[in-house]
Short mmCIF file of C-alpha atoms and ligand atoms in Angstrom, two decimals:
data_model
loop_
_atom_site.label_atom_id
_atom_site.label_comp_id
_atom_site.label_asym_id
_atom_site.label_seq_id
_atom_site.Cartn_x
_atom_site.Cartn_y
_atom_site.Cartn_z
CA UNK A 357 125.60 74.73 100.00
CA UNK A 358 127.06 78.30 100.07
CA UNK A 359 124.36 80.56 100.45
CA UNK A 360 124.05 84.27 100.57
CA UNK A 361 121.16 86.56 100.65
CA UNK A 362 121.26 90.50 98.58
CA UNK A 363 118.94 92.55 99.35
CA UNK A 364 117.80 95.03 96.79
CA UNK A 365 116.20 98.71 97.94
CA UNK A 366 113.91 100.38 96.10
CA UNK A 367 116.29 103.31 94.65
CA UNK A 368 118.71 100.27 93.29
CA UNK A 369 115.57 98.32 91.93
CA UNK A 370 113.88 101.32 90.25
CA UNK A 371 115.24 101.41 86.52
CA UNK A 372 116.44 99.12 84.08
CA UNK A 373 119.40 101.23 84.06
CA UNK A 374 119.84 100.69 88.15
CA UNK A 375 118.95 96.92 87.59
CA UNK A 376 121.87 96.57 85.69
CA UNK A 377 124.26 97.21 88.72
CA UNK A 378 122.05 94.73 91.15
CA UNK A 379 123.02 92.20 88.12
CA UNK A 380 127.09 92.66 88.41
CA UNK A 381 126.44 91.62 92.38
CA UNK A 382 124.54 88.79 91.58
CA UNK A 383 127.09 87.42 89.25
CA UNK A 384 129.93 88.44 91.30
CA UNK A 385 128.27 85.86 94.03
CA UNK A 386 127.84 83.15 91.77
CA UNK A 387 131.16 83.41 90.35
CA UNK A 388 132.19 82.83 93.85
CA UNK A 389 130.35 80.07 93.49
CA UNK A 390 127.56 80.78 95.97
CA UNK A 391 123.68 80.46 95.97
CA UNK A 392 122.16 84.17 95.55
CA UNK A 393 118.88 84.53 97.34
CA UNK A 394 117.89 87.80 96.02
CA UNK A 395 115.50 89.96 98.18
CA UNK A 396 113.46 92.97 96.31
CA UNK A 397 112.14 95.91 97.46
CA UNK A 398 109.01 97.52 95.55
CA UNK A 399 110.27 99.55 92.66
CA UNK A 400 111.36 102.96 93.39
CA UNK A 401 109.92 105.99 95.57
CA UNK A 402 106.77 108.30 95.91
CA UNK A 403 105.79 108.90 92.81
CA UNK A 404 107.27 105.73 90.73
CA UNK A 405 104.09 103.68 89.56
CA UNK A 406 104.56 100.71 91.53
CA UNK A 407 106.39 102.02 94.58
CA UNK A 408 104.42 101.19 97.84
CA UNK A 409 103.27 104.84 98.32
CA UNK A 410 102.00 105.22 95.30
CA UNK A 411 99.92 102.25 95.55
CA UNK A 412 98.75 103.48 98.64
CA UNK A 413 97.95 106.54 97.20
CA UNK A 414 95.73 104.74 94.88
CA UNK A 415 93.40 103.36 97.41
CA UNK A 416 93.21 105.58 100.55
CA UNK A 417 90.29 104.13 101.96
CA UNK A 418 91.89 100.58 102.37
CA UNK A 419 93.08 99.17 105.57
CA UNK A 420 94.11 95.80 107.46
CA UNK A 421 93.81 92.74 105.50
CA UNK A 422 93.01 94.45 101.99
CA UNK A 423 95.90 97.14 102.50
CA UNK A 424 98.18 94.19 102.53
CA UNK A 425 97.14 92.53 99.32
CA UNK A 426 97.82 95.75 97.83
CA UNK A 427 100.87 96.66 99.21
CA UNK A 428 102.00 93.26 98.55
CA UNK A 429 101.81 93.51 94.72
CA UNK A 430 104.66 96.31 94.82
CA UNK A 431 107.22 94.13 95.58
CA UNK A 432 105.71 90.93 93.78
CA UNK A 433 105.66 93.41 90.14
CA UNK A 434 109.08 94.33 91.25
CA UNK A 435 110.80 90.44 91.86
CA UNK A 436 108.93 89.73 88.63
CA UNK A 437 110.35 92.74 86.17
CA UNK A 438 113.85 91.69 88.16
CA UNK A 439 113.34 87.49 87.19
CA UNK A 440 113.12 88.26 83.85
CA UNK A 441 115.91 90.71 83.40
CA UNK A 442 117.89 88.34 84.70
CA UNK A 443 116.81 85.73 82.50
CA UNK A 444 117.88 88.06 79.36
CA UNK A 445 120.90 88.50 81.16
CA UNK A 446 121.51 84.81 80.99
CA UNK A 447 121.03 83.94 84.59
CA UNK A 448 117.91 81.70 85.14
CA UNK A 449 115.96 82.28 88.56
CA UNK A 450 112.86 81.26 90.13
CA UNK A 451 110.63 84.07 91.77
CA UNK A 452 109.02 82.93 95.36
CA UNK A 453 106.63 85.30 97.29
CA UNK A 454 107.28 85.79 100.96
CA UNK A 455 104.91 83.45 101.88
CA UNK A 456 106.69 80.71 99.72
CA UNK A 457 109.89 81.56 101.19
CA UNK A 458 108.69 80.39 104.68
CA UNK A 459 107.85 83.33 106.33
CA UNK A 460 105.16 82.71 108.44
CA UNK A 461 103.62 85.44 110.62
CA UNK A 462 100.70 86.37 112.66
CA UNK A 463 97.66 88.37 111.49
CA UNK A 464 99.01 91.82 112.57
CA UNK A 465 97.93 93.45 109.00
CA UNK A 466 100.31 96.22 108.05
CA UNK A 467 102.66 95.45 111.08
CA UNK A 468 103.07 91.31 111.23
CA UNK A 469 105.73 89.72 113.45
CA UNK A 470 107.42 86.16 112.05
CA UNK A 471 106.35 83.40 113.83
CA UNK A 472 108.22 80.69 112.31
CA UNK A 473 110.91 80.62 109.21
CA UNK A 474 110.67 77.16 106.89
CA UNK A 475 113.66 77.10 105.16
CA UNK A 476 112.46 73.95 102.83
CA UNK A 477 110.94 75.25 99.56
CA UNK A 478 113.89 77.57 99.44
CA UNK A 479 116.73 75.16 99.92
CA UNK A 480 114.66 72.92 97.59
CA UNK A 481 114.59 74.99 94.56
CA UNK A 482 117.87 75.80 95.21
CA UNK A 483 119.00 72.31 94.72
CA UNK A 484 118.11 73.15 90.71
CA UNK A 485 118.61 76.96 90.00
CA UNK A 486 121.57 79.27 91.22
CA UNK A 487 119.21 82.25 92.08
CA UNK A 488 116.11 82.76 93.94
CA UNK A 489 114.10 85.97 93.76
CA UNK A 490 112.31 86.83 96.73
CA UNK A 491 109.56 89.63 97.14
CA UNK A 492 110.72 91.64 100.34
CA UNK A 493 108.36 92.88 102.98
CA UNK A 494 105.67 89.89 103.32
CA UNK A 495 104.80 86.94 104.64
CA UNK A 496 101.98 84.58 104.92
CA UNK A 497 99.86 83.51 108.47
CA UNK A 498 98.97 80.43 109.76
CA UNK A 499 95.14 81.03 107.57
CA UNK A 500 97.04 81.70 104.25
CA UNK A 501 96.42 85.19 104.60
CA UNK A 502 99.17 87.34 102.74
CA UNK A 503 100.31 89.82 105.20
CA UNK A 504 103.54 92.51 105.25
CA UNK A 505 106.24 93.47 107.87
CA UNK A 506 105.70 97.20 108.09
CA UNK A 507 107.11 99.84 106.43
CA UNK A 508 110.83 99.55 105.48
CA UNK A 509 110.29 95.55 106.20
CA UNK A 510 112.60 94.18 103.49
CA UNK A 511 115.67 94.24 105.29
CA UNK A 512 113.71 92.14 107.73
CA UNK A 513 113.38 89.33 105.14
CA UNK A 514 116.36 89.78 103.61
CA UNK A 515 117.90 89.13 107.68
CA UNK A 516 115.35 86.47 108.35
CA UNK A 517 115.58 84.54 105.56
CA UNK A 518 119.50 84.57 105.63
CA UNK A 519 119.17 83.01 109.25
CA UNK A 520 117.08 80.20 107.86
CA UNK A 521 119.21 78.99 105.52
CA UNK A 522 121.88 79.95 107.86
CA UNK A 523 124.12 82.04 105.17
CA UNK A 524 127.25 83.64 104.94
CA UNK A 525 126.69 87.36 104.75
CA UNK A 526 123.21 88.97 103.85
CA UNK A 527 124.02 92.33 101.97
CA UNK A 528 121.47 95.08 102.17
CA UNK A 529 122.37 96.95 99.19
CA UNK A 530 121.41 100.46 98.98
CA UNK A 531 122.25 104.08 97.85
CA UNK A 532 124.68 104.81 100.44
CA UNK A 533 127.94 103.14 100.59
CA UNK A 534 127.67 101.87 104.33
CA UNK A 535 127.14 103.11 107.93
CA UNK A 536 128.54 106.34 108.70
CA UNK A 537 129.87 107.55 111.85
CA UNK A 538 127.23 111.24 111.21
CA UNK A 539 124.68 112.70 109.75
CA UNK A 540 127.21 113.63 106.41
CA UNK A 541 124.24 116.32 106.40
CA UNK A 542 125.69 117.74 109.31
CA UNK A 543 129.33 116.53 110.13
CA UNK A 544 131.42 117.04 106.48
CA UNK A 545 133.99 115.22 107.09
CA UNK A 546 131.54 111.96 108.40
CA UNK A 547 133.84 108.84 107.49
CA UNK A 548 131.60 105.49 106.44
CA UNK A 549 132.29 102.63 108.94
CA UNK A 550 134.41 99.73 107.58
CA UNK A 551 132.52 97.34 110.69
CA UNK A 552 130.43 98.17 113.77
CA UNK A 553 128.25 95.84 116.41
CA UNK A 554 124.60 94.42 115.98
CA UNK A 555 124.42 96.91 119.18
CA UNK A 556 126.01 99.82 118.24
CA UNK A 557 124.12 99.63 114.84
CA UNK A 558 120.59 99.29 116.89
CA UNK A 559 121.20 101.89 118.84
CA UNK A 560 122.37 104.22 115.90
CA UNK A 561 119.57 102.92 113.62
CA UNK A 562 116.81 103.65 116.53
CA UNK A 563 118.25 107.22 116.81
CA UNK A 564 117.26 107.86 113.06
CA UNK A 565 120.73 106.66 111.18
CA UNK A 566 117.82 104.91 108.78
CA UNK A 567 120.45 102.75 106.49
CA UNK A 568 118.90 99.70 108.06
CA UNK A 569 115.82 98.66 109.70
CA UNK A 570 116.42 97.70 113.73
CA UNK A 571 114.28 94.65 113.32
CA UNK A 572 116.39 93.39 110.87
CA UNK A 573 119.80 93.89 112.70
CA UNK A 574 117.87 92.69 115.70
CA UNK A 575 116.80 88.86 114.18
CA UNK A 576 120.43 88.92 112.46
CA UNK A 577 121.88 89.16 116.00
CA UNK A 578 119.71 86.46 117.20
CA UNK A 579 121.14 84.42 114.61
CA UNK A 580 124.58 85.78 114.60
CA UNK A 581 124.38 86.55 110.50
CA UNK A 582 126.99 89.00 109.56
CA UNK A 583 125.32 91.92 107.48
CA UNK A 584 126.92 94.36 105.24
CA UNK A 585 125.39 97.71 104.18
CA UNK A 586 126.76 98.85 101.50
CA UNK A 587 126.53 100.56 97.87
CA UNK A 588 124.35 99.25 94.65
CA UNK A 589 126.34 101.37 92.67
CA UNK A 590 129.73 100.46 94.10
CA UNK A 591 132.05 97.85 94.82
CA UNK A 592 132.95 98.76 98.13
CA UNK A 593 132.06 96.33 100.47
CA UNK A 594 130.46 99.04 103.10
CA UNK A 595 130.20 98.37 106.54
CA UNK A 596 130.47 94.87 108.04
CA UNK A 597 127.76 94.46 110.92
CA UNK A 598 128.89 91.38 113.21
CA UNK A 599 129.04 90.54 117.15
CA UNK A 600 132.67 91.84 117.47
CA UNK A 601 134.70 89.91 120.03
CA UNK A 602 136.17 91.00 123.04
CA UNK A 603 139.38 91.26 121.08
CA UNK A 604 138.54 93.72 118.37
CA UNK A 605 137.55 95.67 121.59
CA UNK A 606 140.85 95.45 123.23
CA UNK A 607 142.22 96.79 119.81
CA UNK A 608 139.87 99.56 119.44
CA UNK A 609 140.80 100.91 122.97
CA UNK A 610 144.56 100.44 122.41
CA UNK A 611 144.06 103.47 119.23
CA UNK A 612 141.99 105.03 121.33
CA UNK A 613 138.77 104.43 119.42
CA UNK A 614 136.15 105.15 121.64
CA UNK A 615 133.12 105.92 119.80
CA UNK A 616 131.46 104.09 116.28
CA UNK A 617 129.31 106.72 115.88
CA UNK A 618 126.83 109.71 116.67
CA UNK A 619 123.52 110.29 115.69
CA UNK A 620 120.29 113.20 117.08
CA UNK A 621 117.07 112.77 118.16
CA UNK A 622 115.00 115.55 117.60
CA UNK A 623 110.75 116.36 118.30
CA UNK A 624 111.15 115.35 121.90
CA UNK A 625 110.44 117.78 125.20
CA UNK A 626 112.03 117.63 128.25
CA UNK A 627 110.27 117.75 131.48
CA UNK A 628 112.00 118.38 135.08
CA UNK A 629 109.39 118.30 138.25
CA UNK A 630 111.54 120.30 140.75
CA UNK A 631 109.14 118.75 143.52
CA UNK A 632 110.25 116.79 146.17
CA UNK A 633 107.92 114.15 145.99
CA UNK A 634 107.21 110.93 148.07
CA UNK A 635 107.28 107.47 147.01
CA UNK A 636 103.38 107.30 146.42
CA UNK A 637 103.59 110.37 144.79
CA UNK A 638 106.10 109.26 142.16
CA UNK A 639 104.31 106.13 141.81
CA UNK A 640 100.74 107.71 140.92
CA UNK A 641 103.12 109.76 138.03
CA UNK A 642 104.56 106.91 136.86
CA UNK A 643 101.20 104.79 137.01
CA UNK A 644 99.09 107.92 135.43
CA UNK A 645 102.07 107.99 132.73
CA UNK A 646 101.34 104.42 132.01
CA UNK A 647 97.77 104.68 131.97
CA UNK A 648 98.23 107.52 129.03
CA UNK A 649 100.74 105.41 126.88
CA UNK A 650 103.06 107.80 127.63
CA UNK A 651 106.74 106.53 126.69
CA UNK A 652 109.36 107.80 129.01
CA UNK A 653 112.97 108.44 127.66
CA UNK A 654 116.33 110.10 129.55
CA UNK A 655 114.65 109.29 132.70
CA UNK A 656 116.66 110.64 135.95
CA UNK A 657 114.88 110.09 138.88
CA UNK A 658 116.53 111.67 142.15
CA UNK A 659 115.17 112.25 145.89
CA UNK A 660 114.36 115.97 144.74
CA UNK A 661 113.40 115.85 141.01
CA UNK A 662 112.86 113.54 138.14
CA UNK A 663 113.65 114.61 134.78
CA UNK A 664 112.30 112.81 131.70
CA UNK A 665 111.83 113.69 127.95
CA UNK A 666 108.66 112.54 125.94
CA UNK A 667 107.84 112.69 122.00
CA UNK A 668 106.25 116.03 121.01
CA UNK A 669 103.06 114.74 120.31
CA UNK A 670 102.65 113.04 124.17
CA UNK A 671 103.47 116.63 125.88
CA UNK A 672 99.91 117.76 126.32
CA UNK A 673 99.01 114.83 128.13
CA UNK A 674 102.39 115.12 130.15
CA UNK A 675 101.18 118.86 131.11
CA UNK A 676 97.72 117.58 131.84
CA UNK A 677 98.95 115.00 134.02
CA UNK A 678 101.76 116.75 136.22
CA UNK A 679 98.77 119.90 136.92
CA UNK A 680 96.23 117.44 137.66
CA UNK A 681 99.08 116.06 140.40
CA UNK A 682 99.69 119.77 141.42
CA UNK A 683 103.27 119.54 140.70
CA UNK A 684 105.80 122.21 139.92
CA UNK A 685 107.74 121.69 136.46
CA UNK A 686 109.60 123.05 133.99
CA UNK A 687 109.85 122.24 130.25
CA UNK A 688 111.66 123.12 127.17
CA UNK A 689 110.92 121.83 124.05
CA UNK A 690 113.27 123.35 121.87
CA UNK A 691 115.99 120.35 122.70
CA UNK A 692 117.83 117.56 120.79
CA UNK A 693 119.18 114.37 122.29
CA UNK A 694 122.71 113.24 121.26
CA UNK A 695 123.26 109.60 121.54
CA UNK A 696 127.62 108.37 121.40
CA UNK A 697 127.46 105.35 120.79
CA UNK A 698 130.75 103.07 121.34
CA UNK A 699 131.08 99.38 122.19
CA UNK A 700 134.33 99.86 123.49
CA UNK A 701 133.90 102.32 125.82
CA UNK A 702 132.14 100.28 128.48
CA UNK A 703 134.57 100.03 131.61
CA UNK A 704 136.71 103.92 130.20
CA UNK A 705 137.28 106.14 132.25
CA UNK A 706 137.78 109.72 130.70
CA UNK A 707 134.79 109.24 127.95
CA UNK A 708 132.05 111.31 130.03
CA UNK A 709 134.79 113.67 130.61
CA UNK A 710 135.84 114.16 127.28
CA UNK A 711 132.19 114.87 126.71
CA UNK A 712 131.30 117.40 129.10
CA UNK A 713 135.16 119.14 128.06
CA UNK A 714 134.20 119.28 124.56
CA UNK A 715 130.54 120.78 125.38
CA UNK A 716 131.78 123.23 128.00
CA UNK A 717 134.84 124.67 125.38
CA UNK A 718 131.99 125.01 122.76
CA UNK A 719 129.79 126.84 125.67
CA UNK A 720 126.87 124.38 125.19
CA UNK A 721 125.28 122.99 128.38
CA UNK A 722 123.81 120.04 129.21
CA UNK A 723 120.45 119.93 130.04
CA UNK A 724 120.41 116.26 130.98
CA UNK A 725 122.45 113.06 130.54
CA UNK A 726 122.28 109.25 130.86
CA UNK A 727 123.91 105.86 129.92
CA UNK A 728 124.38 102.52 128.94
CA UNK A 729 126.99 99.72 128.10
CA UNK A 730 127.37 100.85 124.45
CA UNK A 731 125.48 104.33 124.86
CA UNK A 732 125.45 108.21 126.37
CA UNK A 733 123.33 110.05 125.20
CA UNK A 734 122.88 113.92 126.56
CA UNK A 735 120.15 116.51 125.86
CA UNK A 736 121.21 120.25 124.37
CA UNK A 737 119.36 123.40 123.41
CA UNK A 738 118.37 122.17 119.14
CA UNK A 739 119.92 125.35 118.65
CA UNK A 740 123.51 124.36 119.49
CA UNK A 741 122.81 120.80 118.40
CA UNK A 742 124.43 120.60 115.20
CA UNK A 743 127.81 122.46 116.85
CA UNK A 744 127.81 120.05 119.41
CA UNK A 745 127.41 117.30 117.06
CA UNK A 746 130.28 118.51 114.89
CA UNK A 747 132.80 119.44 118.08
CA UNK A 748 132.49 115.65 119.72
CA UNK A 749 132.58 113.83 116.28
CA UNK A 750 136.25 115.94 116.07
CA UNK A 751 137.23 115.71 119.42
CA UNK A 752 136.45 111.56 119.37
CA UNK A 753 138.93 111.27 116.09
CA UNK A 754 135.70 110.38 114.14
CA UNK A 755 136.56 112.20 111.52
CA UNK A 756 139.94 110.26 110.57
CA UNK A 757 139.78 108.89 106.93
CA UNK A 758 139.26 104.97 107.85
CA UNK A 759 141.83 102.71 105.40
CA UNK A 760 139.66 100.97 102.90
N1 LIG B 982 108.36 98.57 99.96
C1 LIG B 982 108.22 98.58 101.39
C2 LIG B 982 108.22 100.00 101.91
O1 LIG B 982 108.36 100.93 101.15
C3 LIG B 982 109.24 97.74 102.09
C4 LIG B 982 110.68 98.14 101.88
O2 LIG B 982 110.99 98.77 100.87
O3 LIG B 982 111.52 97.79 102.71
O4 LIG B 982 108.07 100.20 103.09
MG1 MG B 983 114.57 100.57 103.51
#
């Protein structure tokens, strides 16, 4: 059995009108004589009558268990509107909640992590209708009590239930037509990917490029499901998400394709203690840190300072803590952090170079840097953010029109 799994947003599910282009996809895939487990978001944004936030908005009092039968009828209205659509368009389909799907998770109302996946009902009604509409977002616990994925979970069904049934390509299909290498808000000439890494996408997606949910890329790595983001409205087949092999890498570096993308983080403060503190000392920070929930990012730790950036919102407690320690500091909190992210460039040499050239030329300093495999990210004043942005998405070649 081919199988794959499209996964419907809530802008492409909103209107009949809209509907009508998540129809053409569907029978595009069963032309090509595949399954089609459809996957729905609730209907539309804030403000449509059965989007999530407006049935939120309807019951503010309502947490837990209770917020999650609510929230759960959203996307149950939504598969049901879509079955029968589909039936006048001639294509029978049976509707399943999440629950009857096989996701099974644990009691975490509002926030639930899957367990276990059981593949059977699925494959089952699938022996005796083409297409199966699924209502994103929820899933059921071990005590039959309906619970949902947090917000933005649909693209983690749509990626969990394409690794049960182990299919061919689960499309997330949304308003955008695929990944792109900016913030098109920011960078003009931003080009969409054609394909890009499980870990170049999490690392993009957890720096705010919000086409797909990291939990989603994150179980379809696990399972090594290829995903494609790409347009409702269009038939371009956006950008193909896979585990690219060492030899696309080899390829990349022989054009001198560095870099996927670049994307900002932005509400964060640095901190830099300029003491020269001892090993105790820097372990009662640390410890005290802990103790507060504070979550450390950028971290440089050196015999004679340690530099670290925290979200807005911890920086009191930061300031509390490093006074309370009698340490000397400084902070700024107007910065931005840029992450370049590029599979290919682990093992370059010239990349951090061609970084710091770029920066210096444009007269914008760094105020702190650090790295991974895929990753560098540096911190700049917010002010000169968008310029820097801009200056190393030219200076990479990211702005080269990709051939479609
Ligand atoms: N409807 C849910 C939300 O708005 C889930 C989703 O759309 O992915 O968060
Ligand atoms: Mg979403």
């Amino acid at each position: 059995m081919k199988i794959i799994v499209q996964k419907f947003g809530g802008t492409s599910v909103a209107s009949s009108e809209s509907r009508q282009h998540c129809f053409k996809h569907i029978r595009q895939g069963l032309n090509e004589n595949y399954k089609v487990i459809v996957v729905v978001s609730a209907m539309g944004r804030t403000g449509d009558a059965y989007a999530t936030d407006t049935l939120i908005s309807l019951a503010p009092h309502i947490t837990g268990r209770e917020k999650d039968l609510l929230m759960n009828t959203g996307e149950l209205i939504s598969a049901c509107v879509f079955s029968s659509e589909l039936v006048e368009q001639g294509i029978s389909n049976r509707v399943l909640t999440g629950g009857q799907a096989g996701i099974i998770t644990n009691n975490e109302f509002n926030e639930a992590g899957i367990l276990e996946l059981k593949p059977e009902r699925m494959l089952k009604e699938l022996e005796t209708t083409d297409v199966l509409v699924v209502t994103g977002f929820q899933g059921i616990s071990d005590n039959l009590e309906i619970t949902t994925l947090g917000r933005g979970g649909s693209d983690t069904s749509a990626t969990a239930l394409g690794a049960s049934v182990n299919a061919e390509y689960v499309d997330i299909f949304t308003d955008v037509e695929g990944v792109m290498t900016a913030d098109p808000r920011i960078v003009q000439d931003a080009q969409i990917l054609l394909k890009t890494t499980y870990n170049e996408i999490c690392n993009l997606a957890h720096q705010g490029a919000k086409v797909i949910h990291p939990r989603a890329v994150e179980i379809a790595m696990q399972y090594n499901i290829p995903i494609r983001v790409r347009s409702t409205f269009s038939d371009f087949t956006g950008t193909l998400i896979t585990n690219q092999s060492e030899l696309d890498d080899q390829n990349q570096r022989d054009t001198g394709q560095f870099l996927t993308g670049i994307t900002q983080t932005s509400g964060i403060m640095q901190f830099v203690v300029k003491t020269n503190m001892s090993y105790s000392m820097q372990d009662e920070l640390f410890s005290l840190l802990e103790d507060s929930n504070v979550s450390l990012d950028l971290i440089n730790i050196t015999q004679d300072s340690v530099g670290f950036t925290v979200k807005k919102n911890k920086a009191k407690k930061v300031e509390e803590i490093l006074a309370n320690l009698n340490l000397a500091f400084e902070q700024r909190d107007d910065v931005v952090k840029i992450s370049l992210v590029g599979a290919s460039m682990s093992g370059v040499p010239g990349v951090v170079r061609k970084i710091v050239h770029t920066l210096y030329a444009n007269d914008i300093p760094i105020l702190q840097s650090t790295d991974s495999h895929t990753t560098i990210w540096v911190l700049v004043p917010e002010e000169q953010s968008k310029d820097a942005i801009r200056a190393l998405h030219n200076s990479f070649g990211l702005d080269k029109p990709l051939a479609r």
